[in-house]
């Protein structure tokens, strides 16, 4: 199965992708995580991406398409994957169509997670992430079961992302509305788009996605 999770920053794409991964065994491909790793390793792609990410703007299509094209060729993508944060422009969506055509695969589902802007800002402001496995937490909404210890990997170090400051979040939201929202009619026209209410608690959103995937 090939699934795209679409939605603005903080909508819960990463949180839901990880839950789907646990249930189905499909691998989560987060372009944000891949780019952050490239920045940390100071690769050529990371250096090209750094300034845009810090400003809350989109990284150039060339860089992101190259990273994704390379990633989906890996063995763990053979039975499908969950795209979290890709595509984000029509040019990226067209590139994905070509990649899937070449592999003889088809896109099964595009799920849009809808959340109000003020809620997004709140969610992002409260987010912290395990440095070892990237599991997301949130100050009031999702704390580790044992304080200071990651539920998933037992890690004890957490960070807050550089681009999670309020002014950068607003720039990321503007980029979403300008460049990514046009993907909704793009996928609607292909008959693969479903929209869900992402304002509900994490478990309820997960159940709704499960029903969509089953149906
Ligand atoms: P990326 O890392 O993809 O960030 P994003 O899309 O802005 O999304 P987030 O990771 O912030 O949010 P999310 O929807 O995954 O929410 P999460 O589950 O964490 O991209 C970062 C940057 O990389 C971009 O700005 C851009 O520069 C670049 N980039 C990446 N891909 C690119 C591309 N394709 N093209 C160009 N540039 C690209 O949840 C957020 C918080 O809320 C968490 O704390 C979570 O615990 C909590 N939460 C989740 N769901 C709920 C719920 N239902 N109720 C209450 N709390 C919840």
mmCIF file of C-alpha atoms and ligand atoms in Angstrom:
data_model
loop_
_atom_site.group_PDB
_atom_site.id
_atom_site.type_symbol
_atom_site.label_atom_id
_atom_site.label_comp_id
_atom_site.label_asym_id
_atom_site.label_seq_id
_atom_site.Cartn_x
_atom_site.Cartn_y
_atom_site.Cartn_z
ATOM 1 C CA UNK A 1 0.000 0.000 0.000
ATOM 2 C CA UNK A 2 1.199 3.504 -0.821
ATOM 3 C CA UNK A 3 -0.277 6.221 1.337
ATOM 4 C CA UNK A 4 0.267 9.987 1.532
ATOM 5 C CA UNK A 5 -0.521 11.893 4.723
ATOM 6 C CA UNK A 6 -1.245 15.521 3.841
ATOM 7 C CA UNK A 7 -1.800 18.363 6.259
ATOM 8 C CA UNK A 8 -0.346 21.541 7.675
ATOM 9 C CA UNK A 9 2.582 21.610 10.132
ATOM 10 C CA UNK A 10 1.511 20.123 13.461
ATOM 11 C CA UNK A 11 -1.586 18.393 12.036
ATOM 12 C CA UNK A 12 -0.334 15.042 13.335
ATOM 13 C CA UNK A 13 1.120 13.492 10.157
ATOM 14 C CA UNK A 14 4.211 12.138 11.932
ATOM 15 C CA UNK A 15 2.216 10.907 14.948
ATOM 16 C CA UNK A 16 -0.288 9.050 12.752
ATOM 17 C CA UNK A 17 2.382 7.733 10.359
ATOM 18 C CA UNK A 18 4.127 6.077 13.292
ATOM 19 C CA UNK A 19 0.880 4.498 14.510
ATOM 20 C CA UNK A 20 0.113 3.158 11.014
ATOM 21 C CA UNK A 21 3.674 1.846 10.808
ATOM 22 C CA UNK A 22 3.207 -0.051 14.095
ATOM 23 C CA UNK A 23 -0.084 -1.581 12.895
ATOM 24 C CA UNK A 24 0.826 -2.406 9.307
ATOM 25 C CA UNK A 25 4.614 -2.714 9.220
ATOM 26 C CA UNK A 26 4.746 -0.168 6.392
ATOM 27 C CA UNK A 27 7.740 2.128 6.570
ATOM 28 C CA UNK A 28 7.287 5.854 7.336
ATOM 29 C CA UNK A 29 9.129 8.169 4.953
ATOM 30 C CA UNK A 30 9.349 11.617 6.512
ATOM 31 C CA UNK A 31 11.101 14.125 4.260
ATOM 32 C CA UNK A 32 11.388 16.459 7.282
ATOM 33 C CA UNK A 33 13.342 13.774 9.223
ATOM 34 C CA UNK A 34 15.481 12.967 6.165
ATOM 35 C CA UNK A 35 16.293 16.643 5.655
ATOM 36 C CA UNK A 36 17.095 17.179 9.358
ATOM 37 C CA UNK A 37 19.482 14.193 9.184
ATOM 38 C CA UNK A 38 21.104 15.670 6.038
ATOM 39 C CA UNK A 39 21.492 19.049 7.775
ATOM 40 C CA UNK A 40 23.020 17.419 10.871
ATOM 41 C CA UNK A 41 25.446 15.441 8.705
ATOM 42 C CA UNK A 42 26.248 18.615 6.671
ATOM 43 C CA UNK A 43 25.819 16.758 3.374
ATOM 44 C CA UNK A 44 25.487 18.771 0.148
ATOM 45 C CA UNK A 45 21.701 18.295 0.253
ATOM 46 C CA UNK A 46 21.629 19.292 3.924
ATOM 47 C CA UNK A 47 23.560 22.470 3.236
ATOM 48 C CA UNK A 48 21.170 23.332 0.408
ATOM 49 C CA UNK A 49 18.160 22.745 2.714
ATOM 50 C CA UNK A 50 19.300 24.420 5.939
ATOM 51 C CA UNK A 51 18.428 28.085 5.295
ATOM 52 C CA UNK A 52 14.973 27.317 3.887
ATOM 53 C CA UNK A 53 14.125 25.067 6.841
ATOM 54 C CA UNK A 54 15.231 27.632 9.386
ATOM 55 C CA UNK A 55 13.079 30.264 7.676
ATOM 56 C CA UNK A 56 10.022 27.986 7.575
ATOM 57 C CA UNK A 57 10.097 27.926 3.756
ATOM 58 C CA UNK A 58 10.010 24.861 1.523
ATOM 59 C CA UNK A 59 13.274 23.274 0.437
ATOM 60 C CA UNK A 60 13.743 23.261 -3.351
ATOM 61 C CA UNK A 61 11.844 20.621 -5.304
ATOM 62 C CA UNK A 62 15.090 19.233 -6.819
ATOM 63 C CA UNK A 63 16.587 18.395 -3.429
ATOM 64 C CA UNK A 64 13.443 16.845 -1.963
ATOM 65 C CA UNK A 65 12.581 14.852 -5.090
ATOM 66 C CA UNK A 66 16.142 13.451 -5.230
ATOM 67 C CA UNK A 67 16.045 12.405 -1.543
ATOM 68 C CA UNK A 68 12.658 10.723 -1.949
ATOM 69 C CA UNK A 69 13.510 8.996 -5.237
ATOM 70 C CA UNK A 70 16.619 7.489 -3.632
ATOM 71 C CA UNK A 71 14.737 6.432 -0.487
ATOM 72 C CA UNK A 72 11.887 4.595 -2.195
ATOM 73 C CA UNK A 73 14.344 2.357 -4.011
ATOM 74 C CA UNK A 74 15.415 0.764 -0.701
ATOM 75 C CA UNK A 75 14.395 -2.777 0.133
ATOM 76 C CA UNK A 76 12.097 -1.785 3.033
ATOM 77 C CA UNK A 77 9.836 0.113 0.573
ATOM 78 C CA UNK A 78 9.181 -2.944 -1.585
ATOM 79 C CA UNK A 79 5.719 -3.634 -0.119
ATOM 80 C CA UNK A 80 4.709 0.025 0.117
ATOM 81 C CA UNK A 81 5.282 3.067 2.306
ATOM 82 C CA UNK A 82 3.710 5.997 4.097
ATOM 83 C CA UNK A 83 4.735 9.408 2.766
ATOM 84 C CA UNK A 84 4.784 11.963 5.600
ATOM 85 C CA UNK A 85 5.537 15.459 4.288
ATOM 86 C CA UNK A 86 5.952 14.607 0.603
ATOM 87 C CA UNK A 87 4.746 15.781 -1.884
ATOM 88 C CA UNK A 88 4.292 19.437 -0.905
ATOM 89 C CA UNK A 89 4.085 21.076 -4.317
ATOM 90 C CA UNK A 90 2.406 20.140 -7.566
ATOM 91 C CA UNK A 91 5.875 19.653 -9.123
ATOM 92 C CA UNK A 92 6.680 17.108 -6.369
ATOM 93 C CA UNK A 93 3.334 15.343 -6.910
ATOM 94 C CA UNK A 94 4.050 15.064 -10.636
ATOM 95 C CA UNK A 95 7.534 13.726 -9.883
ATOM 96 C CA UNK A 96 6.003 11.151 -7.516
ATOM 97 C CA UNK A 97 3.563 10.066 -10.246
ATOM 98 C CA UNK A 98 6.546 9.454 -12.549
ATOM 99 C CA UNK A 99 8.480 7.534 -9.836
ATOM 100 C CA UNK A 100 5.482 5.276 -9.163
ATOM 101 C CA UNK A 101 4.869 4.724 -12.879
ATOM 102 C CA UNK A 102 8.487 3.632 -13.311
ATOM 103 C CA UNK A 103 8.137 1.177 -10.424
ATOM 104 C CA UNK A 104 4.799 -0.090 -11.770
ATOM 105 C CA UNK A 105 3.075 0.953 -8.494
ATOM 106 C CA UNK A 106 -0.045 2.966 -7.830
ATOM 107 C CA UNK A 107 -0.991 5.451 -5.142
ATOM 108 C CA UNK A 108 -3.704 3.932 -2.924
ATOM 109 C CA UNK A 109 -4.727 6.699 -0.518
ATOM 110 C CA UNK A 110 -4.162 10.381 0.201
ATOM 111 C CA UNK A 111 -5.447 11.357 3.642
ATOM 112 C CA UNK A 112 -5.754 15.029 4.512
ATOM 113 C CA UNK A 113 -5.652 15.749 8.263
ATOM 114 C CA UNK A 114 -7.532 19.008 8.920
ATOM 115 C CA UNK A 115 -6.712 21.139 11.973
ATOM 116 C CA UNK A 116 -7.438 24.825 12.798
ATOM 117 C CA UNK A 117 -4.490 27.225 12.616
ATOM 118 C CA UNK A 118 -4.509 28.255 16.311
ATOM 119 C CA UNK A 119 -4.544 24.611 17.411
ATOM 120 C CA UNK A 120 -1.554 23.940 15.112
ATOM 121 C CA UNK A 121 0.465 26.674 16.753
ATOM 122 C CA UNK A 122 -0.389 25.242 20.204
ATOM 123 C CA UNK A 123 0.577 21.718 19.160
ATOM 124 C CA UNK A 124 3.897 22.768 17.710
ATOM 125 C CA UNK A 125 4.773 25.014 20.640
ATOM 126 C CA UNK A 126 4.323 22.046 23.020
ATOM 127 C CA UNK A 127 6.179 19.453 20.942
ATOM 128 C CA UNK A 128 9.365 17.691 22.029
ATOM 129 C CA UNK A 129 11.077 14.823 20.234
ATOM 130 C CA UNK A 130 13.215 11.871 21.367
ATOM 131 C CA UNK A 131 16.738 12.400 19.940
ATOM 132 C CA UNK A 132 17.275 8.650 19.557
ATOM 133 C CA UNK A 133 14.146 7.478 17.665
ATOM 134 C CA UNK A 134 12.346 10.748 16.709
ATOM 135 C CA UNK A 135 9.164 9.814 18.632
ATOM 136 C CA UNK A 136 7.032 12.950 19.110
ATOM 137 C CA UNK A 137 5.650 14.059 22.463
ATOM 138 C CA UNK A 138 3.614 17.027 23.602
ATOM 139 C CA UNK A 139 3.624 18.953 26.889
ATOM 140 C CA UNK A 140 -0.061 18.515 27.805
ATOM 141 C CA UNK A 141 -1.349 16.136 25.067
ATOM 142 C CA UNK A 142 1.149 13.274 24.927
ATOM 143 C CA UNK A 143 3.732 12.872 27.675
ATOM 144 C CA UNK A 144 5.961 9.785 28.062
ATOM 145 C CA UNK A 145 4.438 7.189 30.419
ATOM 146 C CA UNK A 146 7.584 7.418 32.570
ATOM 147 C CA UNK A 147 8.654 11.040 32.885
ATOM 148 C CA UNK A 148 11.926 11.722 31.041
ATOM 149 C CA UNK A 149 12.026 8.320 29.267
ATOM 150 C CA UNK A 150 10.917 7.667 25.684
ATOM 151 C CA UNK A 151 8.053 5.115 25.541
ATOM 152 C CA UNK A 152 9.388 3.671 22.304
ATOM 153 C CA UNK A 153 13.151 3.297 22.744
ATOM 154 C CA UNK A 154 13.936 4.150 26.374
ATOM 155 C CA UNK A 155 15.950 7.216 25.276
ATOM 156 C CA UNK A 156 16.337 9.947 27.855
ATOM 157 C CA UNK A 157 17.244 12.947 25.679
ATOM 158 C CA UNK A 158 14.602 15.125 24.083
ATOM 159 C CA UNK A 159 14.868 18.237 21.936
ATOM 160 C CA UNK A 160 12.623 21.002 20.675
ATOM 161 C CA UNK A 161 12.975 21.676 16.955
ATOM 162 C CA UNK A 162 14.647 24.909 15.758
ATOM 163 C CA UNK A 163 11.779 25.656 13.388
ATOM 164 C CA UNK A 164 9.105 25.310 16.101
ATOM 165 C CA UNK A 165 9.260 28.975 17.193
ATOM 166 C CA UNK A 166 5.938 30.768 16.702
ATOM 167 C CA UNK A 167 7.094 33.131 13.893
ATOM 168 C CA UNK A 168 8.623 30.211 11.944
ATOM 169 C CA UNK A 169 5.475 28.153 12.455
ATOM 170 C CA UNK A 170 3.419 30.982 10.908
ATOM 171 C CA UNK A 171 5.804 31.017 7.899
ATOM 172 C CA UNK A 172 5.430 27.215 7.576
ATOM 173 C CA UNK A 173 1.645 27.584 7.664
ATOM 174 C CA UNK A 174 1.771 30.260 4.951
ATOM 175 C CA UNK A 175 3.968 27.962 2.818
ATOM 176 C CA UNK A 176 1.432 25.156 3.306
ATOM 177 C CA UNK A 177 -1.515 27.326 2.225
ATOM 178 C CA UNK A 178 0.346 28.732 -0.768
ATOM 179 C CA UNK A 179 2.214 25.694 -2.103
ATOM 180 C CA UNK A 180 0.747 22.504 -0.633
ATOM 181 C CA UNK A 181 -2.993 23.216 -0.488
ATOM 182 C CA UNK A 182 -3.181 23.052 -4.349
ATOM 183 C CA UNK A 183 -2.478 19.325 -3.972
ATOM 184 C CA UNK A 184 -5.974 18.837 -2.559
ATOM 185 C CA UNK A 185 -7.765 19.445 -5.899
ATOM 186 C CA UNK A 186 -4.892 17.571 -7.628
ATOM 187 C CA UNK A 187 -5.636 14.372 -5.677
ATOM 188 C CA UNK A 188 -9.388 14.999 -5.510
ATOM 189 C CA UNK A 189 -9.431 14.859 -9.303
ATOM 190 C CA UNK A 190 -7.721 11.441 -9.144
ATOM 191 C CA UNK A 191 -10.336 10.106 -6.715
ATOM 192 C CA UNK A 192 -7.835 9.143 -3.980
ATOM 193 C CA UNK A 193 -8.309 12.010 -1.508
ATOM 194 C CA UNK A 194 -10.089 11.567 1.848
ATOM 195 C CA UNK A 195 -10.237 14.276 4.521
ATOM 196 C CA UNK A 196 -10.488 13.652 8.252
ATOM 197 C CA UNK A 197 -10.985 15.819 11.324
ATOM 198 C CA UNK A 198 -7.577 16.106 12.974
ATOM 199 C CA UNK A 199 -8.959 18.177 15.885
ATOM 200 C CA UNK A 200 -9.951 14.964 17.694
ATOM 201 C CA UNK A 201 -7.633 13.219 20.172
ATOM 202 C CA UNK A 202 -4.765 11.147 18.720
ATOM 203 C CA UNK A 203 -6.494 7.761 19.286
ATOM 204 C CA UNK A 204 -9.715 8.869 17.574
ATOM 205 C CA UNK A 205 -7.862 10.221 14.552
ATOM 206 C CA UNK A 206 -5.974 6.917 14.358
ATOM 207 C CA UNK A 207 -9.263 4.953 14.404
ATOM 208 C CA UNK A 208 -10.701 7.071 11.608
ATOM 209 C CA UNK A 209 -7.591 6.480 9.480
ATOM 210 C CA UNK A 210 -7.768 2.754 10.202
ATOM 211 C CA UNK A 211 -11.376 2.673 8.968
ATOM 212 C CA UNK A 212 -10.462 4.554 5.796
ATOM 213 C CA UNK A 213 -7.595 2.196 5.052
ATOM 214 C CA UNK A 214 -9.765 -0.847 5.700
ATOM 215 C CA UNK A 215 -12.617 0.471 3.535
HETATM 216 P P1 LIG B 1 8.371 18.458 8.561
HETATM 217 O O1 LIG B 1 9.275 17.868 9.544
HETATM 218 O O2 LIG B 1 7.656 17.576 7.614
HETATM 219 O O3 LIG B 1 7.377 19.395 9.337
HETATM 220 P P2 LIG B 1 5.841 19.761 9.070
HETATM 221 O O4 LIG B 1 5.160 19.304 7.862
HETATM 222 O O5 LIG B 1 5.836 21.219 9.254
HETATM 223 O O6 LIG B 1 5.103 18.890 10.037
HETATM 224 P P3 LIG B 1 5.420 18.659 11.533
HETATM 225 O O7 LIG B 1 6.444 17.580 11.688
HETATM 226 O O8 LIG B 1 5.691 19.964 12.221
HETATM 227 O O9 LIG B 1 3.992 18.209 12.040
HETATM 228 P P4 LIG B 1 3.192 16.856 11.923
HETATM 229 O O10 LIG B 1 1.993 17.069 11.061
HETATM 230 O O11 LIG B 1 4.089 15.692 11.602
HETATM 231 O O12 LIG B 1 2.668 16.783 13.414
HETATM 232 P P5 LIG B 1 3.173 15.859 14.632
HETATM 233 O O13 LIG B 1 2.685 14.482 14.452
HETATM 234 O O14 LIG B 1 4.613 16.084 14.883
HETATM 235 O O15 LIG B 1 9.152 19.536 7.662
HETATM 236 C C1 LIG B 1 10.045 20.470 8.253
HETATM 237 C C2 LIG B 1 10.638 21.346 7.157
HETATM 238 O O16 LIG B 1 11.365 20.534 6.218
HETATM 239 C C3 LIG B 1 9.622 22.120 6.307
HETATM 240 O O17 LIG B 1 9.234 23.338 6.905
HETATM 241 C C4 LIG B 1 10.435 22.342 5.021
HETATM 242 O O18 LIG B 1 11.375 23.376 5.173
HETATM 243 C C5 LIG B 1 11.216 21.028 4.885
HETATM 244 N N1 LIG B 1 10.492 20.007 4.085
HETATM 245 C C6 LIG B 1 10.046 18.796 4.506
HETATM 246 N N2 LIG B 1 9.455 18.136 3.500
HETATM 247 C C7 LIG B 1 9.525 18.956 2.412
HETATM 248 C C8 LIG B 1 9.072 18.846 1.078
HETATM 249 N N3 LIG B 1 8.408 17.752 0.647
HETATM 250 N N4 LIG B 1 9.310 19.878 0.237
HETATM 251 C C9 LIG B 1 9.985 20.981 0.636
HETATM 252 N N5 LIG B 1 10.435 21.156 1.886
HETATM 253 C C10 LIG B 1 10.203 20.150 2.775
HETATM 254 O O19 LIG B 1 2.308 16.521 15.803
HETATM 255 C C11 LIG B 1 2.631 17.816 16.313
HETATM 256 C C12 LIG B 1 2.470 17.828 17.850
HETATM 257 O O20 LIG B 1 1.083 17.695 18.166
HETATM 258 C C13 LIG B 1 3.209 16.661 18.543
HETATM 259 O O21 LIG B 1 3.732 17.145 19.762
HETATM 260 C C14 LIG B 1 2.105 15.613 18.796
HETATM 261 O O22 LIG B 1 2.357 14.842 19.953
HETATM 262 C C15 LIG B 1 0.850 16.504 18.937
HETATM 263 N N6 LIG B 1 -0.332 15.897 18.346
HETATM 264 C C16 LIG B 1 -0.431 15.179 17.179
HETATM 265 N N7 LIG B 1 -1.700 14.824 16.935
HETATM 266 C C17 LIG B 1 -2.449 15.362 17.968
HETATM 267 C C18 LIG B 1 -3.859 15.335 18.297
HETATM 268 N N8 LIG B 1 -4.756 14.707 17.487
HETATM 269 N N9 LIG B 1 -4.257 15.978 19.405
HETATM 270 C C19 LIG B 1 -3.353 16.631 20.221
HETATM 271 N N10 LIG B 1 -2.003 16.655 19.965
HETATM 272 C C20 LIG B 1 -1.566 16.038 18.855
#
